[in-house]
Amino acid sequence: MRKFIATLLLGASLFAGPAMAEQITIGLSAPLSGPQAYFGTTWHNGFKLYVDKLNADGGVNGVTVAYEQEDDKADPREGTLVAQKFCDNDQVVLGLVNFNSGVAQSTLPIYEDCSLPTMTFGSNPSLTKQGYKLMVRPVANDLAGALLPAEYALGKLGAKTALVVNDKQVFGQGISEIFAKNFENGGGKVIDTISVAPSDVDFAAVLAQIKPKKPDVIYLGAVMPQLALFAKQMHEQGITATLIVPDGGYTPDLIKQAGEPNVQGTLVAIQVPPMDASPEIAEFAKLYKAKYGEEAGPYSIYGYVQGQILEQVLKTTKGLTREDINTALHAVKVKTAVGELEFDETGELKVAPSYLYKVEGSKFQLVGSK
């Protein structure tokens, strides 16, 4: 009889589903210090905004969400230490990890080895070509991020020539190569490619090489603060080419650090829609400012969207193990603040929008989307 009762109890626990558990933990890893802290902190704040609201409403099927936040410092070594820490914590069933492609490149194998599913912001296209089964990318990759500015340069600016500069890092070099390919495929000519060290702050020698070549546009594959320093020095050297930069330039610090006159007309490509693009996004921006006392950052909306994805995962998962969460994550189809999202078999978004902004005065004005 005791054996029969034990069997019944075991069966009940197996089929009770997520409501049997009270809390899960999400691991958050991003740069929270250093030059890229603005991006990591505001991204995670968007996620925490949604999760805190979700918990206040009682969670999902009785399940509430805790989070453990760590600073990867935009450094691959630090990222791997954080990854192992999350792996070793059985309570962590999902990671929102790595703003930087170079960090993600080092950490994703670790997360795969410990069967911890992740949503990563690393945008290098190669990340979803490694056969990983436990990662998804809820933003557009660099194939999309570098196509729109090339098309705009050719079509709207009438550019014939481009010069490409990169910082020799996974993200910067990768996205600049994609821009160059798109520009040439569209009929333009890349007249030179120049690499700089990621620690460089003085670009006088590089700009002296560039100036006599007179390119129509310059694409700079790098991150802050190099983007601002290059823009400032480029303008001071009298180079009139239109500067195009990737998403790391979509921050007020680009304008503040470069000086407003030095970045006028600079184009910034990013996956983020304007904060007034829809009533739901506008409401998010209002909630964010009320909670944190400042405007939302570039990727805050996607942190919020990742909270919406998590909510749908918890509604559909058959259990709360890492395997259960991963299965539900890859099958998710959900209406979010930025539209309906779902992933293909590699973890890429099936539809991945991108946007192009131009610096006008002290603001970023939308000039294109795709």
Tab-separated table of C-alpha atoms in Angstrom:
chain	number	residue	atom	x	y	z
A	1	MET	CA	0.000	0.000	0.000
A	2	ARG	CA	2.811	2.431	0.907
A	3	LYS	CA	4.482	1.699	-2.428
A	4	PHE	CA	1.190	2.348	-4.236
A	5	ILE	CA	0.689	5.688	-2.441
A	6	ALA	CA	4.278	6.715	-3.171
A	7	THR	CA	3.721	5.939	-6.838
A	8	LEU	CA	0.593	8.080	-6.874
A	9	LEU	CA	2.443	10.972	-5.249
A	10	LEU	CA	5.291	10.680	-7.730
A	11	GLY	CA	2.841	10.724	-10.620
A	12	ALA	CA	1.139	13.795	-9.200
A	13	SER	CA	4.446	15.629	-8.971
A	14	LEU	CA	5.365	14.749	-12.538
A	15	PHE	CA	2.145	16.070	-14.013
A	16	ALA	CA	1.611	19.076	-11.771
A	17	GLY	CA	3.566	21.362	-14.134
A	18	PRO	CA	5.136	24.703	-13.351
A	19	ALA	CA	2.559	25.700	-10.737
A	20	MET	CA	4.275	23.298	-8.292
A	21	ALA	CA	7.351	25.543	-8.160
A	22	GLU	CA	7.437	28.975	-6.565
A	23	GLN	CA	10.425	30.655	-8.150
A	24	ILE	CA	13.005	30.363	-10.913
A	25	THR	CA	16.221	32.349	-11.327
A	26	ILE	CA	17.444	34.079	-14.486
A	27	GLY	CA	21.152	34.828	-14.878
A	28	LEU	CA	21.909	38.310	-16.223
A	29	SER	CA	25.381	38.975	-17.639
A	30	ALA	CA	26.471	42.195	-19.358
A	31	PRO	CA	28.962	45.047	-19.021
A	32	LEU	CA	27.909	46.912	-15.867
A	33	SER	CA	31.170	48.832	-15.506
A	34	GLY	CA	33.561	50.467	-17.955
A	35	PRO	CA	32.810	52.283	-21.234
A	36	GLN	CA	29.925	49.990	-22.227
A	37	ALA	CA	28.170	49.920	-18.855
A	38	TYR	CA	25.404	52.169	-20.183
A	39	PHE	CA	24.311	49.510	-22.652
A	40	GLY	CA	24.446	46.558	-20.274
A	41	THR	CA	22.801	48.331	-17.352
A	42	THR	CA	19.926	49.833	-19.323
A	43	TRP	CA	19.335	46.552	-21.185
A	44	HIS	CA	19.001	44.641	-17.919
A	45	ASN	CA	16.873	47.412	-16.419
A	46	GLY	CA	14.331	46.885	-19.181
A	47	PHE	CA	14.123	43.191	-18.326
A	48	LYS	CA	13.855	43.858	-14.594
A	49	LEU	CA	11.094	46.394	-15.215
A	50	TYR	CA	8.935	43.755	-16.893
A	51	VAL	CA	9.786	40.960	-14.465
A	52	ASP	CA	9.096	43.108	-11.402
A	53	LYS	CA	5.700	43.974	-12.875
A	54	LEU	CA	5.085	40.293	-13.638
A	55	ASN	CA	5.946	39.277	-10.082
A	56	ALA	CA	3.733	42.009	-8.642
A	57	ASP	CA	0.834	40.455	-10.553
A	58	GLY	CA	1.526	37.039	-9.019
A	59	GLY	CA	3.911	35.610	-11.603
A	60	VAL	CA	2.921	33.047	-14.220
A	61	ASN	CA	0.956	30.014	-13.056
A	62	GLY	CA	2.190	30.806	-9.559
A	63	VAL	CA	5.836	30.954	-10.640
A	64	THR	CA	7.749	34.128	-9.826
A	65	VAL	CA	11.086	35.162	-11.283
A	66	ALA	CA	14.292	36.081	-9.462
A	67	TYR	CA	17.426	37.288	-11.216
A	68	GLU	CA	21.136	37.127	-10.481
A	69	GLN	CA	23.012	39.973	-12.154
A	70	GLU	CA	26.743	39.845	-12.917
A	71	ASP	CA	29.220	42.193	-14.604
A	72	ASP	CA	31.077	40.610	-17.538
A	73	LYS	CA	32.929	43.919	-18.129
A	74	ALA	CA	32.687	43.356	-21.910
A	75	ASP	CA	35.623	40.998	-21.388
A	76	PRO	CA	35.640	37.383	-22.656
A	77	ARG	CA	37.565	36.123	-19.620
A	78	GLU	CA	35.152	37.740	-17.164
A	79	GLY	CA	32.263	36.439	-19.230
A	80	THR	CA	33.480	32.855	-18.949
A	81	LEU	CA	33.780	33.173	-15.158
A	82	VAL	CA	30.208	34.423	-14.969
A	83	ALA	CA	29.041	31.646	-17.297
A	84	GLN	CA	30.553	28.981	-15.066
A	85	LYS	CA	28.983	30.596	-12.009
A	86	PHE	CA	25.546	30.448	-13.607
A	87	CYS	CA	26.134	26.892	-14.775
A	88	ASP	CA	27.010	25.804	-11.242
A	89	ASN	CA	23.836	27.318	-9.793
A	90	ASP	CA	21.049	24.783	-10.285
A	91	GLN	CA	18.448	27.480	-9.620
A	92	VAL	CA	19.448	29.358	-12.790
A	93	VAL	CA	17.357	27.960	-15.650
A	94	LEU	CA	17.928	30.668	-18.287
A	95	GLY	CA	20.564	33.282	-19.067
A	96	LEU	CA	20.185	36.746	-20.602
A	97	VAL	CA	23.803	37.089	-21.522
A	98	ASN	CA	26.522	39.067	-23.264
A	99	PHE	CA	26.007	42.340	-25.056
A	100	ASN	CA	29.298	41.801	-26.897
A	101	SER	CA	29.882	39.240	-29.654
A	102	GLY	CA	33.444	38.576	-28.516
A	103	VAL	CA	32.228	37.689	-25.039
A	104	ALA	CA	29.382	35.546	-26.368
A	105	GLN	CA	31.832	33.687	-28.592
A	106	SER	CA	33.695	32.580	-25.451
A	107	THR	CA	30.719	31.864	-23.200
A	108	LEU	CA	28.224	30.067	-25.426
A	109	PRO	CA	30.222	26.796	-25.474
A	110	ILE	CA	30.188	26.832	-21.658
A	111	TYR	CA	26.439	27.332	-21.509
A	112	GLU	CA	25.971	24.531	-24.041
A	113	ASP	CA	28.108	22.167	-21.970
A	114	CYS	CA	25.990	22.701	-18.854
A	115	SER	CA	22.677	22.674	-20.766
A	116	LEU	CA	21.756	26.221	-19.744
A	117	PRO	CA	19.613	27.958	-22.392
A	118	THR	CA	20.439	31.565	-23.221
A	119	MET	CA	19.146	34.651	-24.960
A	120	THR	CA	22.217	36.510	-26.215
A	121	PHE	CA	22.730	39.995	-27.633
A	122	GLY	CA	25.973	39.125	-29.413
A	123	SER	CA	25.111	40.090	-32.995
A	124	ASN	CA	27.905	38.482	-35.033
A	125	PRO	CA	26.195	36.149	-37.558
A	126	SER	CA	28.675	33.335	-36.878
A	127	LEU	CA	27.229	32.735	-33.405
A	128	THR	CA	24.173	30.948	-34.789
A	129	LYS	CA	26.248	28.913	-37.235
A	130	GLN	CA	28.049	26.855	-34.581
A	131	GLY	CA	25.280	24.313	-34.111
A	132	TYR	CA	24.296	25.528	-30.651
A	133	LYS	CA	21.013	24.049	-29.457
A	134	LEU	CA	20.465	26.195	-26.371
A	135	MET	CA	20.735	29.791	-27.577
A	136	VAL	CA	18.434	32.240	-29.287
A	137	ARG	CA	19.144	35.802	-30.410
A	138	PRO	CA	16.145	38.141	-29.922
A	139	VAL	CA	17.645	40.980	-31.998
A	140	ALA	CA	18.750	41.338	-35.616
A	141	ASN	CA	22.254	40.125	-36.410
A	142	ASP	CA	24.938	42.129	-38.201
A	143	LEU	CA	23.817	40.941	-41.639
A	144	ALA	CA	20.744	43.117	-41.165
A	145	GLY	CA	22.538	45.791	-39.161
A	146	ALA	CA	25.102	46.468	-41.904
A	147	LEU	CA	22.762	46.179	-44.906
A	148	LEU	CA	20.530	49.177	-44.223
A	149	PRO	CA	23.375	51.732	-43.898
A	150	ALA	CA	25.009	50.457	-47.102
A	151	GLU	CA	21.721	50.805	-48.991
A	152	TYR	CA	21.143	54.267	-47.545
A	153	ALA	CA	24.660	55.438	-48.422
A	154	LEU	CA	24.267	54.273	-52.011
A	155	GLY	CA	20.656	55.261	-52.580
A	156	LYS	CA	20.011	58.339	-50.437
A	157	LEU	CA	23.484	59.849	-50.186
A	158	GLY	CA	24.566	58.881	-53.691
A	159	ALA	CA	27.864	57.602	-52.318
A	160	LYS	CA	30.248	56.016	-54.814
A	161	THR	CA	33.208	55.298	-52.533
A	162	ALA	CA	33.597	54.083	-48.972
A	163	LEU	CA	36.547	53.648	-46.658
A	164	VAL	CA	36.249	51.086	-43.873
A	165	VAL	CA	37.937	51.269	-40.464
A	166	ASN	CA	37.665	48.527	-37.829
A	167	ASP	CA	39.010	47.801	-34.353
A	168	LYS	CA	40.089	44.199	-35.125
A	169	GLN	CA	37.552	42.797	-32.639
A	170	VAL	CA	34.949	40.111	-33.335
A	171	PHE	CA	32.116	42.623	-33.554
A	172	GLY	CA	33.879	45.593	-35.128
A	173	GLN	CA	35.764	43.677	-37.781
A	174	GLY	CA	32.827	41.413	-38.537
A	175	ILE	CA	30.232	44.127	-39.042
A	176	SER	CA	32.604	46.334	-41.062
A	177	GLU	CA	33.314	43.443	-43.430
A	178	ILE	CA	29.574	42.922	-43.912
A	179	PHE	CA	29.074	46.626	-44.635
A	180	ALA	CA	31.899	46.565	-47.196
A	181	LYS	CA	30.415	43.540	-48.947
A	182	ASN	CA	26.946	45.107	-49.055
A	183	PHE	CA	28.330	48.412	-50.320
A	184	GLU	CA	30.234	46.746	-53.158
A	185	ASN	CA	27.331	44.429	-54.019
A	186	GLY	CA	25.212	47.559	-54.415
A	187	GLY	CA	27.629	49.070	-56.912
A	188	GLY	CA	29.908	51.108	-54.656
A	189	LYS	CA	33.671	50.830	-54.294
A	190	VAL	CA	35.554	50.275	-51.035
A	191	ILE	CA	38.786	52.163	-51.621
A	192	ASP	CA	40.618	51.016	-48.486
A	193	THR	CA	40.279	49.101	-45.226
A	194	ILE	CA	42.257	50.236	-42.191
A	195	SER	CA	42.530	48.501	-38.826
A	196	VAL	CA	43.162	50.233	-35.508
A	197	ALA	CA	43.827	48.801	-32.062
A	198	PRO	CA	40.818	48.747	-29.708
A	199	SER	CA	42.845	50.793	-27.218
A	200	ASP	CA	43.747	53.574	-29.682
A	201	VAL	CA	42.654	57.092	-28.747
A	202	ASP	CA	44.750	59.162	-31.180
A	203	PHE	CA	43.741	58.712	-34.824
A	204	ALA	CA	45.898	61.441	-36.360
A	205	ALA	CA	48.004	59.013	-38.411
A	206	VAL	CA	44.966	57.085	-39.644
A	207	LEU	CA	43.103	60.257	-40.567
A	208	ALA	CA	46.173	61.520	-42.421
A	209	GLN	CA	45.948	58.364	-44.552
A	210	ILE	CA	42.237	58.809	-45.116
A	211	LYS	CA	42.022	62.517	-45.967
A	212	PRO	CA	43.678	62.477	-49.429
A	213	LYS	CA	41.552	59.486	-50.496
A	214	LYS	CA	38.390	61.637	-50.167
A	215	PRO	CA	35.857	58.826	-49.576
A	216	ASP	CA	32.172	59.681	-49.733
A	217	VAL	CA	31.476	57.701	-46.566
A	218	ILE	CA	33.561	56.199	-43.781
A	219	TYR	CA	32.280	53.123	-41.961
A	220	LEU	CA	33.775	52.685	-38.492
A	221	GLY	CA	33.369	49.230	-36.952
A	222	ALA	CA	34.151	49.901	-33.295
A	223	VAL	CA	32.535	50.696	-29.936
A	224	MET	CA	32.468	53.604	-27.527
A	225	PRO	CA	34.468	55.633	-26.653
A	226	GLN	CA	36.415	55.118	-29.900
A	227	LEU	CA	33.396	56.094	-31.993
A	228	ALA	CA	33.210	59.513	-30.348
A	229	LEU	CA	36.968	60.095	-30.389
A	230	PHE	CA	37.226	59.201	-34.077
A	231	ALA	CA	34.265	61.399	-35.009
A	232	LYS	CA	35.711	64.375	-33.138
A	233	GLN	CA	39.184	64.046	-34.635
A	234	MET	CA	37.807	63.360	-38.113
A	235	HIS	CA	35.846	66.615	-38.055
A	236	GLU	CA	38.798	68.546	-36.653
A	237	GLN	CA	40.938	67.271	-39.543
A	238	GLY	CA	38.431	68.696	-42.024
A	239	ILE	CA	37.298	65.345	-43.422
A	240	THR	CA	33.799	65.833	-44.825
A	241	ALA	CA	32.837	62.215	-45.536
A	242	THR	CA	29.659	60.974	-43.870
A	243	LEU	CA	30.561	58.828	-40.878
A	244	ILE	CA	28.543	55.627	-40.398
A	245	VAL	CA	28.767	53.669	-37.134
A	246	PRO	CA	27.066	50.583	-35.659
A	247	ASP	CA	24.750	50.356	-32.661
A	248	GLY	CA	27.349	51.282	-30.046
A	249	GLY	CA	27.007	54.861	-31.251
A	250	TYR	CA	23.335	55.075	-30.334
A	251	THR	CA	23.968	56.777	-27.009
A	252	PRO	CA	23.913	60.397	-25.822
A	253	ASP	CA	27.589	59.916	-24.972
A	254	LEU	CA	28.464	59.858	-28.682
A	255	ILE	CA	27.259	63.443	-29.004
A	256	LYS	CA	28.544	64.581	-25.608
A	257	GLN	CA	32.030	63.115	-25.965
A	258	ALA	CA	32.558	64.016	-29.619
A	259	GLY	CA	30.997	67.449	-29.295
A	260	GLU	CA	27.718	68.229	-31.007
A	261	PRO	CA	29.226	70.076	-34.016
A	262	ASN	CA	31.556	67.149	-34.734
A	263	VAL	CA	28.895	64.475	-35.238
A	264	GLN	CA	26.215	66.254	-37.258
A	265	GLY	CA	25.000	63.959	-40.031
A	266	THR	CA	26.607	60.861	-38.532
A	267	LEU	CA	24.548	57.744	-39.294
A	268	VAL	CA	23.945	55.111	-36.623
A	269	ALA	CA	22.506	51.679	-37.444
A	270	ILE	CA	20.761	49.794	-34.651
A	271	GLN	CA	17.998	47.230	-34.091
A	272	VAL	CA	15.982	49.563	-31.858
A	273	PRO	CA	12.791	51.395	-32.913
A	274	PRO	CA	12.038	54.980	-31.814
A	275	MET	CA	10.419	55.282	-28.396
A	276	ASP	CA	7.320	56.780	-30.037
A	277	ALA	CA	7.004	54.061	-32.687
A	278	SER	CA	3.863	52.624	-31.075
A	279	PRO	CA	1.619	53.293	-28.057
A	280	GLU	CA	3.041	50.215	-26.305
A	281	ILE	CA	6.648	51.355	-26.749
A	282	ALA	CA	5.709	54.862	-25.601
A	283	GLU	CA	4.069	53.373	-22.503
A	284	PHE	CA	7.207	51.327	-21.847
A	285	ALA	CA	9.340	54.488	-22.064
A	286	LYS	CA	7.049	56.187	-19.547
A	287	LEU	CA	7.213	53.241	-17.127
A	288	TYR	CA	10.996	53.037	-17.466
A	289	LYS	CA	11.509	56.701	-16.611
A	290	ALA	CA	9.123	56.445	-13.663
A	291	LYS	CA	11.036	53.474	-12.234
A	292	TYR	CA	14.631	54.510	-12.917
A	293	GLY	CA	14.439	58.307	-13.096
A	294	GLU	CA	16.070	58.485	-16.531
A	295	GLU	CA	15.280	57.848	-20.174
A	296	ALA	CA	15.387	54.265	-21.444
A	297	GLY	CA	18.648	53.159	-23.025
A	298	PRO	CA	19.031	51.809	-26.575
A	299	TYR	CA	18.359	48.188	-25.667
A	300	SER	CA	16.067	48.708	-22.680
A	301	ILE	CA	13.071	47.914	-24.876
A	302	TYR	CA	14.622	44.577	-25.836
A	303	GLY	CA	15.232	43.736	-22.186
A	304	TYR	CA	11.532	44.417	-21.679
A	305	VAL	CA	10.734	42.239	-24.697
A	306	GLN	CA	12.858	39.433	-23.260
A	307	GLY	CA	10.654	39.642	-20.186
A	308	GLN	CA	7.641	39.196	-22.455
A	309	ILE	CA	9.321	36.218	-24.120
A	310	LEU	CA	10.017	34.697	-20.701
A	311	GLU	CA	6.386	35.145	-19.683
A	312	GLN	CA	5.242	33.226	-22.759
A	313	VAL	CA	7.839	30.525	-22.108
A	314	LEU	CA	6.488	30.062	-18.581
A	315	LYS	CA	2.951	29.854	-19.941
A	316	THR	CA	3.839	27.070	-22.377
A	317	THR	CA	6.632	25.075	-20.740
A	318	LYS	CA	5.873	21.583	-19.467
A	319	GLY	CA	8.220	22.000	-16.517
A	320	LEU	CA	10.922	24.174	-15.030
A	321	THR	CA	14.110	22.289	-15.805
A	322	ARG	CA	16.681	23.844	-18.108
A	323	GLU	CA	15.654	21.360	-20.783
A	324	ASP	CA	11.973	22.269	-20.415
A	325	ILE	CA	12.710	25.985	-20.609
A	326	ASN	CA	14.909	25.517	-23.683
A	327	THR	CA	12.218	23.541	-25.507
A	328	ALA	CA	9.584	26.192	-24.810
A	329	LEU	CA	11.999	29.016	-25.691
A	330	HIS	CA	12.783	27.636	-29.133
A	331	ALA	CA	9.091	27.053	-29.849
A	332	VAL	CA	7.930	30.439	-28.580
A	333	LYS	CA	5.733	32.675	-30.707
A	334	VAL	CA	4.730	35.819	-28.893
A	335	LYS	CA	3.370	39.302	-29.522
A	336	THR	CA	5.748	41.796	-27.935
A	337	ALA	CA	6.235	45.543	-27.732
A	338	VAL	CA	8.290	45.400	-30.954
A	339	GLY	CA	5.988	43.008	-32.819
A	340	GLU	CA	5.456	39.269	-33.057
A	341	LEU	CA	8.637	37.278	-32.511
A	342	GLU	CA	9.620	33.682	-33.144
A	343	PHE	CA	12.908	31.912	-33.805
A	344	ASP	CA	14.121	29.633	-36.573
A	345	GLU	CA	15.944	26.352	-35.974
A	346	THR	CA	19.283	28.147	-35.466
A	347	GLY	CA	17.935	30.570	-32.875
A	348	GLU	CA	17.706	33.582	-35.211
A	349	LEU	CA	14.602	35.735	-35.366
A	350	LYS	CA	12.443	34.874	-38.363
A	351	VAL	CA	11.761	38.591	-38.835
A	352	ALA	CA	14.465	40.934	-37.549
A	353	PRO	CA	13.915	44.680	-38.057
A	354	SER	CA	16.720	47.237	-38.137
A	355	TYR	CA	16.740	51.031	-38.060
A	356	LEU	CA	18.978	53.872	-39.198
A	357	TYR	CA	19.296	57.179	-37.357
A	358	LYS	CA	21.039	60.444	-38.221
A	359	VAL	CA	22.471	62.839	-35.662
A	360	GLU	CA	20.640	66.152	-35.980
A	361	GLY	CA	21.455	68.679	-33.281
A	362	SER	CA	21.515	66.755	-30.014
A	363	LYS	CA	19.067	64.076	-31.174
A	364	PHE	CA	18.983	60.870	-33.212
A	365	GLN	CA	16.398	61.210	-35.983
A	366	LEU	CA	15.059	58.120	-37.749
A	367	VAL	CA	15.906	58.174	-41.463
A	368	GLY	CA	15.292	54.559	-42.464
A	369	SER	CA	14.125	51.115	-41.394
A	370	LYS	CA	14.098	47.637	-42.858
